[in-house]
Short mmCIF file of C-alpha atoms in Angstrom, two decimals:
data_model
loop_
_atom_site.label_atom_id
_atom_site.label_comp_id
_atom_site.label_asym_id
_atom_site.label_seq_id
_atom_site.Cartn_x
_atom_site.Cartn_y
_atom_site.Cartn_z
CA MET A 1 0.68 75.92 163.78
CA ASP A 2 1.62 72.30 164.43
CA LYS A 3 4.41 70.55 162.56
CA LEU A 4 5.60 66.94 162.44
CA VAL A 5 9.31 66.38 162.98
CA ILE A 6 10.82 63.11 161.71
CA GLU A 7 14.38 61.91 162.24
CA GLY A 8 15.39 59.39 159.58
CA PRO A 9 16.16 56.91 158.39
CA CYS A 10 13.89 54.69 160.52
CA GLN A 11 13.35 50.97 160.87
CA LEU A 12 9.78 49.90 161.63
CA SER A 13 8.39 46.77 163.24
CA GLY A 14 5.14 45.62 164.79
CA ARG A 15 1.37 45.87 164.38
CA VAL A 16 -0.82 48.90 163.86
CA GLN A 17 -4.59 49.03 164.28
CA ILE A 18 -6.40 50.72 161.42
CA SER A 19 -9.14 53.22 162.21
CA GLY A 20 -12.57 53.53 160.67
CA ALA A 21 -12.72 54.91 157.14
CA LYS A 22 -13.17 58.67 156.98
CA ASN A 23 -14.67 58.42 153.50
CA ALA A 24 -17.29 55.98 154.79
CA ALA A 25 -17.97 57.75 158.10
CA LEU A 26 -18.73 61.16 156.57
CA PRO A 27 -21.57 60.06 154.23
CA ILE A 28 -22.95 57.73 156.92
CA LEU A 29 -23.05 60.62 159.39
CA MET A 30 -24.96 62.63 156.79
CA GLY A 31 -27.20 59.63 156.18
CA CYS A 32 -28.34 59.85 159.81
CA LEU A 33 -30.40 62.89 158.70
CA LEU A 34 -32.72 60.41 156.97
CA SER A 35 -33.66 58.59 160.18
CA GLU A 36 -36.64 59.54 162.32
CA THR A 37 -35.13 57.78 165.37
CA PRO A 38 -31.60 57.75 166.88
CA VAL A 39 -28.67 56.04 165.14
CA THR A 40 -25.63 54.65 166.98
CA LEU A 41 -22.34 54.50 165.07
CA SER A 42 -19.13 52.73 166.08
CA ASN A 43 -15.60 52.70 164.60
CA VAL A 44 -15.92 56.36 163.62
CA PRO A 45 -12.40 57.84 163.38
CA HIS A 46 -11.57 60.91 165.46
CA LEU A 47 -10.57 63.29 162.70
CA LYS A 48 -10.97 66.97 161.86
CA ASP A 49 -13.44 66.23 159.04
CA VAL A 50 -15.57 64.08 161.36
CA THR A 51 -15.62 66.87 163.95
CA THR A 52 -16.64 69.35 161.26
CA THR A 53 -19.46 67.05 160.11
CA ILE A 54 -20.74 66.66 163.66
CA GLN A 55 -20.62 70.45 164.08
CA LEU A 56 -22.57 70.80 160.85
CA LEU A 57 -25.24 68.35 162.04
CA ALA A 58 -25.43 70.16 165.38
CA THR A 59 -26.11 73.51 163.65
CA MET A 60 -29.18 71.87 162.09
CA GLY A 61 -30.50 70.84 165.51
CA VAL A 62 -29.26 67.25 165.47
CA GLU A 63 -28.45 65.90 168.95
CA VAL A 64 -25.05 64.20 169.12
CA MET A 65 -23.87 62.19 172.12
CA PHE A 66 -20.82 60.02 172.82
CA ASP A 67 -20.64 57.06 175.19
CA GLU A 68 -17.63 55.72 177.13
CA HIS A 69 -16.72 53.42 174.22
CA LEU A 70 -16.61 56.41 171.83
CA ASN A 71 -19.75 55.28 170.03
CA ILE A 72 -21.69 58.21 168.59
CA GLU A 73 -25.45 58.55 168.94
CA ILE A 74 -27.08 60.78 166.32
CA ASP A 75 -30.68 61.90 166.88
CA ALA A 76 -32.09 63.83 163.91
CA SER A 77 -35.72 63.61 164.98
CA ASN A 78 -36.02 67.33 165.75
CA ILE A 79 -34.11 69.21 163.08
CA THR A 80 -34.50 72.98 163.34
CA THR A 81 -32.91 74.14 160.07
CA LYS A 82 -32.23 72.56 156.68
CA GLU A 83 -29.14 74.62 155.88
CA ALA A 84 -25.44 73.75 155.61
CA PRO A 85 -23.70 77.12 156.03
CA TYR A 86 -20.58 78.29 154.20
CA GLU A 87 -18.57 78.67 157.42
CA LEU A 88 -18.48 74.88 157.85
CA VAL A 89 -18.87 73.69 154.27
CA LYS A 90 -15.89 75.72 153.02
CA THR A 91 -13.44 73.46 154.87
CA MET A 92 -14.78 70.14 153.64
CA ARG A 93 -16.20 69.02 150.31
CA ALA A 94 -18.21 66.17 151.86
CA SER A 95 -20.63 68.75 153.28
CA ILE A 96 -22.46 68.65 149.93
CA LEU A 97 -23.74 65.25 151.13
CA ALA A 98 -26.26 67.03 153.38
CA MET A 99 -28.24 67.95 150.27
CA GLY A 100 -29.66 64.53 149.35
CA PRO A 101 -30.90 63.50 152.82
CA LEU A 102 -32.39 66.93 153.63
CA LEU A 103 -34.22 67.13 150.32
CA ALA A 104 -35.48 63.54 150.57
CA ARG A 105 -36.78 63.74 154.14
CA PHE A 106 -37.85 67.37 154.47
CA GLY A 107 -38.41 68.51 150.89
CA GLU A 108 -35.92 71.34 151.13
CA ALA A 109 -32.20 71.99 151.46
CA LYS A 110 -29.90 75.00 151.37
CA VAL A 111 -26.29 73.91 151.04
CA SER A 112 -23.25 76.07 150.40
CA LEU A 113 -21.14 75.18 147.39
CA PRO A 114 -18.25 73.19 148.87
CA GLY A 115 -14.61 74.00 149.50
CA GLY A 116 -11.99 71.52 150.65
CA CYS A 117 -8.49 70.69 149.50
CA ALA A 118 -6.96 72.04 146.32
CA ILE A 119 -6.51 68.87 144.28
CA GLY A 120 -8.57 69.92 141.31
CA SER A 121 -12.08 70.47 140.10
CA ARG A 122 -14.78 68.27 141.60
CA PRO A 123 -17.98 69.75 140.16
CA VAL A 124 -21.36 69.29 141.80
CA ASN A 125 -23.37 69.47 138.57
CA ILE A 126 -23.99 65.70 138.64
CA HIS A 127 -25.58 66.02 142.11
CA ILE A 128 -27.81 68.87 140.94
CA GLU A 129 -28.83 67.34 137.61
CA GLY A 130 -29.62 63.99 139.24
CA MET A 131 -31.92 65.56 141.82
CA GLN A 132 -33.58 67.66 139.14
CA LYS A 133 -34.35 64.41 137.30
CA MET A 134 -36.00 63.27 140.52
CA GLY A 135 -38.28 66.32 140.42
CA ALA A 136 -36.40 68.83 142.57
CA ASP A 137 -36.53 72.55 141.82
CA ILE A 138 -32.94 73.72 142.24
CA LYS A 139 -31.26 77.09 141.85
CA VAL A 140 -27.82 78.37 142.75
CA GLU A 141 -27.78 81.79 144.42
CA GLN A 142 -24.95 83.66 146.17
CA GLY A 143 -22.85 80.53 146.53
CA TYR A 144 -25.68 78.32 147.83
CA ILE A 145 -27.59 75.44 146.26
CA ILE A 146 -31.27 75.93 147.13
CA ALA A 147 -33.39 72.85 146.48
CA LYS A 148 -37.09 72.15 146.98
CA ALA A 149 -39.36 69.19 146.22
CA ASP A 150 -42.77 68.05 147.54
CA ARG A 151 -41.54 64.45 147.33
CA LEU A 152 -38.75 63.23 145.09
CA LYS A 153 -39.75 60.81 142.34
CA GLY A 154 -37.75 57.80 141.19
CA ALA A 155 -35.68 58.34 138.03
CA ASP A 156 -33.23 56.57 135.73
CA ILE A 157 -29.94 58.45 136.14
CA THR A 158 -26.64 57.86 134.37
CA MET A 159 -23.70 59.60 136.05
CA GLU A 160 -20.91 60.69 133.74
CA PRO A 161 -18.15 60.64 134.78
CA VAL A 162 -18.28 58.21 137.67
CA THR A 163 -18.41 60.13 140.97
CA VAL A 164 -18.21 58.87 144.54
CA THR A 165 -19.94 61.78 146.27
CA GLY A 166 -22.44 62.09 143.42
CA THR A 167 -23.37 58.42 143.82
CA GLU A 168 -23.69 58.82 147.60
CA ASN A 169 -25.79 61.98 147.44
CA LEU A 170 -28.21 60.62 144.84
CA LEU A 171 -28.42 57.31 146.70
CA MET A 172 -29.49 59.08 149.89
CA ALA A 173 -31.98 61.18 147.94
CA ALA A 174 -33.45 58.08 146.29
CA VAL A 175 -34.15 55.98 149.39
CA LEU A 176 -37.18 58.09 150.37
CA ALA A 177 -38.25 58.95 146.82
CA GLU A 178 -41.53 57.72 145.41
CA GLY A 179 -40.98 54.72 143.11
CA GLN A 180 -37.79 53.22 141.74
CA THR A 181 -34.48 54.98 141.04
CA ILE A 182 -31.71 53.43 138.96
CA LEU A 183 -28.22 54.88 139.35
CA ARG A 184 -26.05 53.84 136.40
CA ASN A 185 -22.25 54.17 136.21
CA ALA A 186 -22.36 54.30 140.00
CA ALA A 187 -19.12 54.39 142.00
CA ARG A 188 -18.17 50.97 143.40
CA GLU A 189 -15.83 52.05 146.19
CA PRO A 190 -16.17 50.11 149.47
CA GLU A 191 -17.19 53.36 151.15
CA VAL A 192 -20.17 53.68 148.80
CA SER A 193 -21.16 50.08 149.54
CA ASP A 194 -20.84 50.78 153.28
CA LEU A 195 -23.27 53.69 152.97
CA ALA A 196 -25.70 51.50 151.00
CA ASN A 197 -25.48 48.72 153.61
CA PHE A 198 -26.09 51.30 156.36
CA LEU A 199 -29.16 52.66 154.57
CA ASN A 200 -30.51 49.14 154.05
CA ALA A 201 -30.01 48.43 157.76
CA MET A 202 -32.26 51.44 158.45
CA GLY A 203 -34.97 50.05 156.17
CA ALA A 204 -33.98 51.23 152.68
CA LYS A 205 -34.37 48.90 149.68
CA ILE A 206 -31.14 49.09 147.67
CA SER A 207 -29.94 46.30 145.39
CA GLY A 208 -26.89 46.01 143.14
CA ILE A 209 -24.49 46.93 145.96
CA ASP A 210 -20.82 46.55 144.87
CA THR A 211 -21.82 46.92 141.20
CA ASP A 212 -22.01 49.94 138.91
CA THR A 213 -25.82 49.84 138.79
CA LEU A 214 -27.70 50.60 142.00
CA VAL A 215 -31.46 50.03 142.07
CA VAL A 216 -33.38 51.83 144.82
CA ASP A 217 -37.04 51.20 145.64
CA GLY A 218 -38.19 54.17 147.69
CA VAL A 219 -39.67 53.67 151.14
CA GLU A 220 -41.79 55.94 153.35
CA ARG A 221 -39.35 56.30 156.25
CA LEU A 222 -36.11 55.04 157.80
CA GLN A 223 -35.45 54.09 161.42
CA GLY A 224 -32.29 54.22 163.51
CA VAL A 225 -29.90 51.26 163.92
CA SER A 226 -26.52 50.46 165.41
CA TYR A 227 -23.86 50.31 162.70
CA LYS A 228 -20.07 49.82 162.51
CA VAL A 229 -18.08 51.79 159.93
CA ILE A 230 -15.65 49.82 157.72
CA PRO A 231 -11.86 50.17 158.18
CA ASP A 232 -9.86 52.78 156.27
CA ARG A 233 -8.17 51.04 153.33
CA ILE A 234 -6.06 54.11 152.48
CA GLU A 235 -4.70 54.41 156.02
CA ALA A 236 -3.82 50.70 155.85
CA GLY A 237 -2.12 51.16 152.48
CA THR A 238 -0.10 54.09 153.83
CA TYR A 239 1.38 52.04 156.70
CA LEU A 240 2.14 49.18 154.32
CA ALA A 241 3.94 51.66 152.05
CA ALA A 242 5.98 52.79 155.08
CA ALA A 243 7.02 49.17 155.65
CA ALA A 244 8.04 48.80 152.01
CA LEU A 245 10.05 52.03 152.06
CA THR A 246 11.90 51.27 155.30
CA LYS A 247 12.57 47.60 154.39
CA SER A 248 10.61 46.56 157.46
CA CYS A 249 7.91 44.09 158.44
CA VAL A 250 4.61 45.63 159.54
CA THR A 251 1.16 44.10 160.10
CA VAL A 252 -1.97 46.22 159.81
CA THR A 253 -4.95 44.91 161.78
CA HIS A 254 -8.73 45.53 161.69
CA VAL A 255 -8.68 45.69 157.88
CA VAL A 256 -10.59 44.15 154.96
CA PRO A 257 -7.85 42.84 152.62
CA GLU A 258 -10.11 42.55 149.55
CA HIS A 259 -10.62 46.33 149.67
CA LEU A 260 -6.92 46.68 148.83
CA THR A 261 -6.52 44.04 146.11
CA ALA A 262 -5.16 46.39 143.43
CA VAL A 263 -2.76 48.03 145.90
CA LEU A 264 -1.47 44.72 147.27
CA GLU A 265 -0.73 43.55 143.72
CA LYS A 266 1.45 46.64 143.23
CA PHE A 267 3.26 46.05 146.54
CA THR A 268 4.06 42.52 145.37
CA GLU A 269 5.25 43.91 142.01
CA ALA A 270 7.49 46.30 143.99
CA GLY A 271 9.22 43.29 145.54
CA ALA A 272 7.43 42.98 148.88
CA ASP A 273 6.29 39.74 150.51
CA VAL A 274 2.60 40.34 151.19
CA SER A 275 0.32 37.99 153.15
CA TRP A 276 -3.06 38.37 154.81
CA THR A 277 -5.72 36.80 157.00
CA GLU A 278 -9.40 37.65 157.27
CA ASP A 279 -8.67 41.00 158.97
CA THR A 280 -4.89 41.58 158.84
CA ILE A 281 -2.28 42.29 156.16
CA THR A 282 1.46 41.81 156.66
CA LEU A 283 4.08 43.37 154.39
CA ASP A 284 7.64 42.11 154.82
CA MET A 285 10.40 43.94 152.94
CA ARG A 286 13.34 42.77 155.05
CA GLY A 287 16.31 41.78 152.91
CA ARG A 288 14.48 42.68 149.71
CA GLU A 289 15.14 45.24 146.97
CA LEU A 290 12.47 47.82 146.24
CA LYS A 291 11.51 47.73 142.55
CA PRO A 292 9.98 50.60 140.57
CA VAL A 293 6.35 50.09 139.53
CA ASN A 294 4.22 51.88 136.96
CA VAL A 295 0.84 53.00 138.30
CA VAL A 296 -2.32 54.35 136.70
CA THR A 297 -5.01 55.65 139.05
CA ASP A 298 -8.58 54.63 138.25
CA PRO A 299 -11.92 54.25 140.03
CA TYR A 300 -12.37 51.23 142.31
CA PRO A 301 -11.66 48.32 142.03
CA LEU A 302 -8.55 49.57 140.20
CA PHE A 303 -5.65 51.50 141.77
CA PRO A 304 -6.89 54.35 144.02
CA THR A 305 -5.86 57.95 143.51
CA ASP A 306 -5.46 58.24 147.30
CA MET A 307 -2.46 55.84 147.16
CA GLN A 308 -0.74 57.62 144.27
CA ALA A 309 1.48 59.92 146.35
CA GLN A 310 2.70 57.03 148.52
CA PHE A 311 3.85 55.09 145.45
CA VAL A 312 5.59 58.13 144.01
CA VAL A 313 7.74 58.15 147.16
CA MET A 314 8.42 54.41 146.80
CA ASN A 315 9.47 54.90 143.18
CA SER A 316 11.73 57.79 144.18
CA ILE A 317 14.18 55.40 145.88
CA ALA A 318 13.54 52.25 143.81
CA LYS A 319 16.38 51.33 141.43
CA GLY A 320 15.27 52.30 137.94
CA LYS A 321 12.63 54.33 136.16
CA ALA A 322 8.87 54.37 136.67
CA LYS A 323 5.85 56.50 135.84
CA VAL A 324 2.71 57.25 137.79
CA GLU A 325 -0.30 58.47 135.81
CA GLU A 326 -3.09 60.35 137.59
CA THR A 327 -6.43 60.07 135.78
CA ILE A 328 -8.86 61.08 138.56
CA PHE A 329 -7.83 64.60 139.62
CA GLU A 330 -5.78 67.27 137.92
CA ASN A 331 -3.32 69.18 140.10
CA ARG A 332 -2.57 66.19 142.32
CA PHE A 333 1.22 66.16 142.04
CA MET A 334 1.85 69.06 144.40
CA HIS A 335 3.90 66.76 146.64
CA VAL A 336 6.45 66.26 143.84
CA SER A 337 8.15 69.65 144.26
CA GLU A 338 8.56 68.96 147.99
CA LEU A 339 10.04 65.51 147.32
CA VAL A 340 12.46 67.08 144.83
CA ARG A 341 13.61 69.37 147.67
CA MET A 342 14.51 66.17 149.55
CA GLY A 343 16.64 64.93 146.65
CA ALA A 344 14.13 62.94 144.59
CA ASP A 345 14.55 62.85 140.80
CA ILE A 346 10.98 63.36 139.58
CA HIS A 347 9.51 65.41 136.77
CA VAL A 348 5.87 65.88 135.86
CA GLU A 349 4.50 66.07 132.34
CA GLY A 350 0.78 66.69 132.23
CA ASN A 351 -0.89 64.04 134.37
CA THR A 352 2.17 61.77 134.66
CA ALA A 353 5.06 61.79 137.14
CA TYR A 354 8.29 60.21 135.91
CA THR A 355 10.78 59.00 138.52
CA GLN A 356 14.38 57.91 138.40
CA GLY A 357 15.27 56.23 141.68
CA VAL A 358 18.02 57.81 143.80
CA ASP A 359 20.17 56.20 146.51
CA HIS A 360 18.56 58.12 149.34
CA LEU A 361 16.55 61.22 150.26
CA VAL A 362 17.77 64.00 152.55
CA GLY A 363 15.74 65.57 155.33
CA ALA A 364 14.40 69.06 154.68
CA PRO A 365 11.62 71.42 155.74
CA VAL A 366 8.60 70.63 153.55
CA MET A 367 4.99 71.77 153.34
CA ALA A 368 1.87 69.62 153.05
CA THR A 369 -0.50 70.71 150.29
CA ASP A 370 -3.32 68.18 150.63
CA LEU A 371 -4.22 65.14 152.70
CA ARG A 372 -2.43 62.35 150.80
CA ALA A 373 0.48 64.61 149.84
CA SER A 374 1.14 65.20 153.53
CA ALA A 375 1.14 61.43 154.14
CA SER A 376 3.71 60.98 151.37
CA LEU A 377 5.99 63.59 152.95
CA ILE A 378 5.90 61.74 156.28
CA LEU A 379 6.85 58.54 154.44
CA ALA A 380 9.71 60.39 152.76
CA GLY A 381 10.85 61.66 156.16
CA LEU A 382 11.00 58.10 157.51
CA ILE A 383 13.67 57.16 154.94
CA ALA A 384 15.45 60.51 154.54
CA HIS A 385 18.85 61.06 156.11
CA GLY A 386 18.50 63.72 158.79
CA GLU A 387 15.57 65.78 160.04
CA THR A 388 12.40 66.40 158.04
CA VAL A 389 9.89 68.97 159.27
CA VAL A 390 6.43 68.75 157.71
CA SER A 391 4.37 71.92 158.14
CA ARG A 392 0.66 72.59 157.53
CA ILE A 393 -0.19 69.18 158.94
CA TYR A 394 -3.81 70.18 159.52
CA HIS A 395 -4.23 68.46 156.16
CA ILE A 396 -3.11 65.13 157.60
CA ASP A 397 -5.30 65.54 160.70
CA ARG A 398 -8.26 65.54 158.31
CA GLY A 399 -7.65 61.90 157.34
CA TYR A 400 -5.22 60.07 159.66
CA GLU A 401 -6.05 59.37 163.29
CA LEU A 402 -3.11 59.65 165.73
CA ILE A 403 -0.58 59.23 162.93
CA GLU A 404 2.50 60.19 164.92
CA GLU A 405 1.49 57.92 167.82
CA LYS A 406 0.94 54.95 165.50
CA PHE A 407 4.26 55.49 163.73
CA HIS A 408 6.02 55.99 167.06
CA LYS A 409 4.72 52.61 168.27
CA LEU A 410 6.18 51.04 165.12
CA GLY A 411 9.58 52.50 165.98
CA ALA A 412 9.66 55.76 164.02
CA HIS A 413 11.40 58.82 165.42
CA ILE A 414 8.53 61.26 164.99
CA TYR A 415 6.89 63.92 167.15
CA ARG A 416 4.52 66.86 166.90
CA ALA A 417 5.84 70.35 167.55
CA ASN A 418 4.44 73.89 167.47
#
């Protein structure tokens, strides 16, 4: 099984191009099931979860082709089965997003209850209850959600708590429903807005995009378009955190700075000089002292849970005390015990990690436990004295494209080994 080996401490410098957002690409790929004609997608990142999604679509009879520019053409005009089997769904929670489009377009769906990474409970009851409100007959049998509906009907749905995948699934179900659907307490993440913009490009009628109330007027059918996926704000934030940790200057390109407003404010609070253009962000930490920052994770537009682990690492070597409170997922501090092995002074009480900055971390063998935790361990390896070996990096391959190559170009001593 592959490992990443990092020799620290490193100094970074240069520019890094950010890939398309995994969390936008996955629902958009599923949204292609709604189209009666081919869809062409660009800026789709080459990641394990994307490959799994394409495999899942292919099992349903969707034709998938790539051109020389790595654009993906998805043709769902001749689907042969409306099932998302356990073998593929178990590895990736986003597979539940097949349910809404299949039910909306074909009136039936059989989707395995999802698996994915172990960062806490992410129940699918909101998906099920929302589609039942739209007239679907749904039962759960032998680990599968089995849904049927002649044609979904518009409904007024309040989601509690706010849920990204729940919003996306119900949004895709609503676009072909008869009448108007109102989704209240909808997730406002840029990835949700990207899906809504994609659906509108195909002929859907969605208003209220970027707000917590989405209004959907159902249409009869959707047609294929060419569409470019937004950049990955979490990947961008991870490289900026690396610059802050290593007291370096790094520019991330092909980004949307306003997607990272809450994160950039925290980088500034941590002592970094942060500047941006229309599609780049530069973080300069040269000659500056890293300051501890308190963080509370919350739904967008507040501080994202997917940047929590990176800031825990920053606080671990910042002079002073800080606390990071996780309000989105339970069980999302599994990286802390690995950072402690590297010399960090961190203790967790409930949903809060308390840090006391240390002078430096020391390289050690560590194990990735989920996607963002594995990113935080790579960041720790960049500043640790000596060799850090991160195992179980299949987690990181789910969400970061060519991470060792990108860090190597910035000057890091990092390579992949068996």
